[in-house]
GROMACS .gro file of C-alpha atoms in nm:
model
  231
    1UNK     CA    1   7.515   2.735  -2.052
    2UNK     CA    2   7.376   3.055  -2.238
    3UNK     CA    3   7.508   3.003  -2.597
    4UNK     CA    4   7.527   3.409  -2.696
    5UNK     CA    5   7.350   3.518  -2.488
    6UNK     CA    6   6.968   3.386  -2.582
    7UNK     CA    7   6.989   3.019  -2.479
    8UNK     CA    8   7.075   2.941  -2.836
    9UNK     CA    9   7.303   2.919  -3.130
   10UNK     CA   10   7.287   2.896  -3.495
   11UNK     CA   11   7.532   2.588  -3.647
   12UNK     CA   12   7.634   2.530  -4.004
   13UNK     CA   13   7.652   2.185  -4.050
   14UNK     CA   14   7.932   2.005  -4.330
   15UNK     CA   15   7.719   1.781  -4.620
   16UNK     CA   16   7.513   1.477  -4.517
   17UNK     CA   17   7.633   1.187  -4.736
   18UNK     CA   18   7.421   1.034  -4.991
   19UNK     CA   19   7.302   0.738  -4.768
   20UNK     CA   20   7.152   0.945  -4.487
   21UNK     CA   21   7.000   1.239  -4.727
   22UNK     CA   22   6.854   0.881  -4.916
   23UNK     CA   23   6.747   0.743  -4.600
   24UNK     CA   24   6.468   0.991  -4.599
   25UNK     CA   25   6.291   0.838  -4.826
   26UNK     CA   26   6.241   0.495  -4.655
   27UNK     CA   27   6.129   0.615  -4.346
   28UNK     CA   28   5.816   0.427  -4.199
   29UNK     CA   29   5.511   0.637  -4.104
   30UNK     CA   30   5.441   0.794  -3.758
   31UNK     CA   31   5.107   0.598  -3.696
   32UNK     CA   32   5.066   0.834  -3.378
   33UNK     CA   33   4.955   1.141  -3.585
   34UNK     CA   34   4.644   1.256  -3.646
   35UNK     CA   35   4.741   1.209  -4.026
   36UNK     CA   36   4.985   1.056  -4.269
   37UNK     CA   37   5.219   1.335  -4.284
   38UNK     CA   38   5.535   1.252  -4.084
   39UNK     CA   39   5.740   0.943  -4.154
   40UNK     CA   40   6.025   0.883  -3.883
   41UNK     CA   41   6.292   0.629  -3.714
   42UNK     CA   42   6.417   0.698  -3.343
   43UNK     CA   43   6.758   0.539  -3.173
   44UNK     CA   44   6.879   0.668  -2.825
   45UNK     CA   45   7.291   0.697  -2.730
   46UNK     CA   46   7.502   0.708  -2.438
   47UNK     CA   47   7.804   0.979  -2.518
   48UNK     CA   48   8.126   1.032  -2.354
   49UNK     CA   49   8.413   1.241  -2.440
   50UNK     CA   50   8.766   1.065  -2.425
   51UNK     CA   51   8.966   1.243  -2.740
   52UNK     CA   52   8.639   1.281  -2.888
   53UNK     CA   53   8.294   1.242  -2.810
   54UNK     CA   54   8.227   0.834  -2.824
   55UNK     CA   55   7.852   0.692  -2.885
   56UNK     CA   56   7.714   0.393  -2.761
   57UNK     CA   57   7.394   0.268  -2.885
   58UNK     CA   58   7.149   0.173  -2.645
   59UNK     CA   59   6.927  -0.106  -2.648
   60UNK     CA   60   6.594   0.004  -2.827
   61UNK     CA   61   6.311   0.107  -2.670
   62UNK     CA   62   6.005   0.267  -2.679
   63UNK     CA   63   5.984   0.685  -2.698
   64UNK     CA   64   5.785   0.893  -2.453
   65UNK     CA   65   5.702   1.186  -2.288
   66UNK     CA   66   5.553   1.335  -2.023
   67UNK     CA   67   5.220   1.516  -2.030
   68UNK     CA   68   5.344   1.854  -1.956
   69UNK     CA   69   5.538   1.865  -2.219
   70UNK     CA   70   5.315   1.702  -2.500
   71UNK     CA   71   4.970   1.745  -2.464
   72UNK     CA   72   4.876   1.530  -2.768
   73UNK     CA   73   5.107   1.181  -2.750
   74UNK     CA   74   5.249   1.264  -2.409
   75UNK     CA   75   5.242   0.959  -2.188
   76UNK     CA   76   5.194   0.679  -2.436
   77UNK     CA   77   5.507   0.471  -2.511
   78UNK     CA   78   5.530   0.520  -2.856
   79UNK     CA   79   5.711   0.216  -3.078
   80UNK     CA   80   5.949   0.351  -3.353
   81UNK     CA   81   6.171   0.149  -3.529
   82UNK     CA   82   6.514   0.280  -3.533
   83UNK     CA   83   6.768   0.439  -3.724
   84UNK     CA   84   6.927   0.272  -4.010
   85UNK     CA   85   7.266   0.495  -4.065
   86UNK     CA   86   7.508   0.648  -3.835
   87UNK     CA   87   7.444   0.971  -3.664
   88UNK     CA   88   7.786   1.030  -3.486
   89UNK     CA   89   7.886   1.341  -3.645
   90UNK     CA   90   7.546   1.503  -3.624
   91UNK     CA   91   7.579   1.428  -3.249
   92UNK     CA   92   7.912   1.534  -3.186
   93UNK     CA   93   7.818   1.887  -3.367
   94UNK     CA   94   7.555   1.921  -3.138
   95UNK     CA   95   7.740   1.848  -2.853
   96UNK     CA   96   8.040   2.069  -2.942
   97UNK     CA   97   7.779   2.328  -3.003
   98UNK     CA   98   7.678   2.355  -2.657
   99UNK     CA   99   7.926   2.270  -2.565
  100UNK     CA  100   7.859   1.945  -2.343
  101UNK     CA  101   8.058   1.901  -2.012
  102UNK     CA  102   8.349   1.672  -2.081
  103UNK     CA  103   8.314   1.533  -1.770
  104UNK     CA  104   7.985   1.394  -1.758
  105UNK     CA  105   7.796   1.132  -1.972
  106UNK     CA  106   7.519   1.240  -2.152
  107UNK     CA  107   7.246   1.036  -2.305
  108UNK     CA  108   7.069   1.136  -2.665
  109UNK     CA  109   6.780   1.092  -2.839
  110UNK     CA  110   6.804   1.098  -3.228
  111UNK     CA  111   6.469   1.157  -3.391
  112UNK     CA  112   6.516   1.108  -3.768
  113UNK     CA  113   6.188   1.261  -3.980
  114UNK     CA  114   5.999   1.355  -4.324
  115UNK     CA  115   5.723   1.559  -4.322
  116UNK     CA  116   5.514   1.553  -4.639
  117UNK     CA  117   5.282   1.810  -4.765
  118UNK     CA  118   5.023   1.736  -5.091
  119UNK     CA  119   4.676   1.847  -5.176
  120UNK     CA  120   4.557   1.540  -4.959
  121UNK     CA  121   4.800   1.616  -4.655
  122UNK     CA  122   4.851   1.899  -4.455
  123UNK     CA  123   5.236   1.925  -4.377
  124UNK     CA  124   5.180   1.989  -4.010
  125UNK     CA  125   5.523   2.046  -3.866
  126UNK     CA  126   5.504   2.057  -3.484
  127UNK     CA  127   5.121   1.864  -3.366
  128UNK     CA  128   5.138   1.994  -3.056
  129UNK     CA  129   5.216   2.378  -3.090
  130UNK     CA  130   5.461   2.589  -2.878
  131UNK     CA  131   5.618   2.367  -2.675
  132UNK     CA  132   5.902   2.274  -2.458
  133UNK     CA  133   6.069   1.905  -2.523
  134UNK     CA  134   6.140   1.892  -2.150
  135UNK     CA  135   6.551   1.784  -2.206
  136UNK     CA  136   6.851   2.006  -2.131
  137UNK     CA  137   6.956   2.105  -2.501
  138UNK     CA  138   6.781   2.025  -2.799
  139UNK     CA  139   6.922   2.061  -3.187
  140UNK     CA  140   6.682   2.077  -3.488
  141UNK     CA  141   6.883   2.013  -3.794
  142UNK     CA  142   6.733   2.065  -4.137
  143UNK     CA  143   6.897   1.815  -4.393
  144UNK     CA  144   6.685   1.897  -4.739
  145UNK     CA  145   6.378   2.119  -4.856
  146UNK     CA  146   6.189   2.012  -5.173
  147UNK     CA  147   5.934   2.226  -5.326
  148UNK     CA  148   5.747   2.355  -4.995
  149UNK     CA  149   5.714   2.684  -4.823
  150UNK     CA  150   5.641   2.721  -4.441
  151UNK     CA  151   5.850   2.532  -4.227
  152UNK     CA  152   6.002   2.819  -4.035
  153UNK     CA  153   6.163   2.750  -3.675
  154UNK     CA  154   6.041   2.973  -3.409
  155UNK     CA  155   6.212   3.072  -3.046
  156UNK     CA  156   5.936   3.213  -2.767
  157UNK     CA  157   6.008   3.304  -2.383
  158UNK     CA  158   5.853   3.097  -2.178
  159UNK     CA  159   5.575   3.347  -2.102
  160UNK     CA  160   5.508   3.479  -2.470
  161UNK     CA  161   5.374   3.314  -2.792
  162UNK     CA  162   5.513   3.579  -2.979
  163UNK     CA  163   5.864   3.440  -3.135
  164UNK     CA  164   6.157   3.647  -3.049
  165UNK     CA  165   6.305   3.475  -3.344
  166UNK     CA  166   6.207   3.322  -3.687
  167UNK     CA  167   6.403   3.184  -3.931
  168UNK     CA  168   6.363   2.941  -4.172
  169UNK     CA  169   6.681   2.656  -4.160
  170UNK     CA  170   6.838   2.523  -4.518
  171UNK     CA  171   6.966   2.213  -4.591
  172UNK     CA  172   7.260   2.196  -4.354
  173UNK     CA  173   7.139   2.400  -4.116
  174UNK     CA  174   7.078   2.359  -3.749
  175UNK     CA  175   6.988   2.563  -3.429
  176UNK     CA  176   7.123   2.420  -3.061
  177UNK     CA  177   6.899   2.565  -2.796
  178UNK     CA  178   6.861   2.515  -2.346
  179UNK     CA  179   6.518   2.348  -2.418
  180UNK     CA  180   6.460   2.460  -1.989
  181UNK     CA  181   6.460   2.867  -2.117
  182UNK     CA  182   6.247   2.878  -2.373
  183UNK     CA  183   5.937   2.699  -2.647
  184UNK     CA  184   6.027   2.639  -3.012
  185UNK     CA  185   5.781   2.582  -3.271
  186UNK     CA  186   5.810   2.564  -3.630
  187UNK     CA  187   5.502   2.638  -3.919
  188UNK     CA  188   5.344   2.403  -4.118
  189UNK     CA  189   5.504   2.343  -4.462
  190UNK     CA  190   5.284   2.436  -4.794
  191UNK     CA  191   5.328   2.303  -5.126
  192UNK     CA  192   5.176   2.466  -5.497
  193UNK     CA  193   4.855   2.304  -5.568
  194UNK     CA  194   4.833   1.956  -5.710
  195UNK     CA  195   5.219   1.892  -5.621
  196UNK     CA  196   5.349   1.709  -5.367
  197UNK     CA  197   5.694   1.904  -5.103
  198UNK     CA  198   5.870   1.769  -4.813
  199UNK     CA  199   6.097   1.845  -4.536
  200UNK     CA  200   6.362   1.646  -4.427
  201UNK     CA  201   6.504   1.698  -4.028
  202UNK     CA  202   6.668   1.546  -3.745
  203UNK     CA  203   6.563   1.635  -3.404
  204UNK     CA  204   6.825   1.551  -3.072
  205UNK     CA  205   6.791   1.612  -2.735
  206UNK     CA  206   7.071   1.605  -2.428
  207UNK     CA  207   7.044   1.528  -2.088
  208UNK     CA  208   7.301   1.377  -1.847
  209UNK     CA  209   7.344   1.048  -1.786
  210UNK     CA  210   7.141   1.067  -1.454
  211UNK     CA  211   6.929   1.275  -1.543
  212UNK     CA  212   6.834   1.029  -1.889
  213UNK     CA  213   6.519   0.999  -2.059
  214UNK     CA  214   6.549   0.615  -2.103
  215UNK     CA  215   6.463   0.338  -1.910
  216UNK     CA  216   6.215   0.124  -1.769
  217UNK     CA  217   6.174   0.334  -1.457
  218UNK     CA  218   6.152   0.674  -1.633
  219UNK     CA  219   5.894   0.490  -1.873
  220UNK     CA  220   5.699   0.379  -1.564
  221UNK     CA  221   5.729   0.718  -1.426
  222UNK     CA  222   5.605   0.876  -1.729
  223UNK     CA  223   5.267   0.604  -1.767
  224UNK     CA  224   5.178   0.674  -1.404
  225UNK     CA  225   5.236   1.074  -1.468
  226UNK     CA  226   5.472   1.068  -1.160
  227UNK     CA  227   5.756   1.207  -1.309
  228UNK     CA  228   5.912   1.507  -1.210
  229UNK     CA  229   6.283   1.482  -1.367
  230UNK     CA  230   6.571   1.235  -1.326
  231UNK     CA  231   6.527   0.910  -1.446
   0.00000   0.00000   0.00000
């Protein structure tokens, strides 16, 4: 799938309700960064289209990563609790983005996160630099921006850390991009001295059913650095 061309497209996304832009607010803090700047909640989903695309929620568990693809918290299992509201429709934009092939079940991860910036805190927005998330398709989706500057999503080739695009997403904004084609990045968000800013985002990422990031066997294979794609 090549979006328009560049492995990517822009999405407008309709209002978030009150209870997920207020959810924001209660999130717990990321004790696996080097600082207390990111708060977040994490759920995975099986999806399959019938009329619609249908979620499932999948029995929590832990969130990792290989190595390659994070060179800071790759291959820990990292415990997050999970999300408190519904993310169907944020899902099913994503996946109609794409699109998703009807015919196959996919299986998401829905990262929910603040990042904070003050005169104590440096709003670092992306710990481990350029990077690939190592899933098919990936959606960053930008629900509110208070007092803070920075922040601005970046798109890089594979063989270049110089973006071939920069933008900087608004409330109800998102970008769908083939996470296999390319690194994203975003900068670090800045705040006016002695005031406090944050940004407010939702990160998913798609694979296939078979090819899922969830499981005790992709977890082992992840620990043991023996994984090379599948499950």
């Amino acid at each position: 799938m090549t979006f328009n061309g560049q492995h990517y497209q822009l999405v407008t996304l309709d209002n978030f309700p009150h209870d997920i832009r207020d959810e924001f607010a209660t999130l717990p803090l990321d004790q696996y960064c080097d600082g207390k700047f990111r708060y977040r909640r994490f759920s995975q989903y099986l999806i399959r289209h019938t009329t619609a695309w249908q979620l499932e929620l999948l029995p929590h568990r832990p969130f990792c990563q290989a190595t390659q693809f994070n060179g800071v918290t790759g291959g820990l299992l990292r415990e997050y609790e999970p999300l408190r509201i519904d993310p169907a429709l944020l899902v099913r934009a994503g996946a109609e983005a794409v699109p998703l092939d009807e015919t196959l079940e996919w299986q998401v991860d829905v990262h929910q996160w603040r990042v904070i910036v003050n005169d104590e805190t440096r709003g670092v927005s992306v710990p481990e630099g350029p990077h690939q998330d190592g899933h098919t398709y990936s959606m960053i989706a930008v629900v509110d921006r208070q007092n803070i500057g920075g922040g601005e999503t970046q798109l890089m080739t594979l063989d270049s850390d110089e973006p071939f695009l920069s933008l900087t997403l608004g409330p109800g904004e998102a970008i769908v991009l083939d996470d296999r084609a390319m690194r994203h990045y975003a900068t670090d968000i800045t705040t006016p001295a002695a005031q406090e800013g944050h940004r407010d985002l939702f990160l998913l990422a798609y694979n296939t059913w078979p090819d899922r990031r969830y499981g005790e066997a992709y977890e082992t294979d992840v620990l043991n650095g023996t994984w090379r794609g599948g499950r």
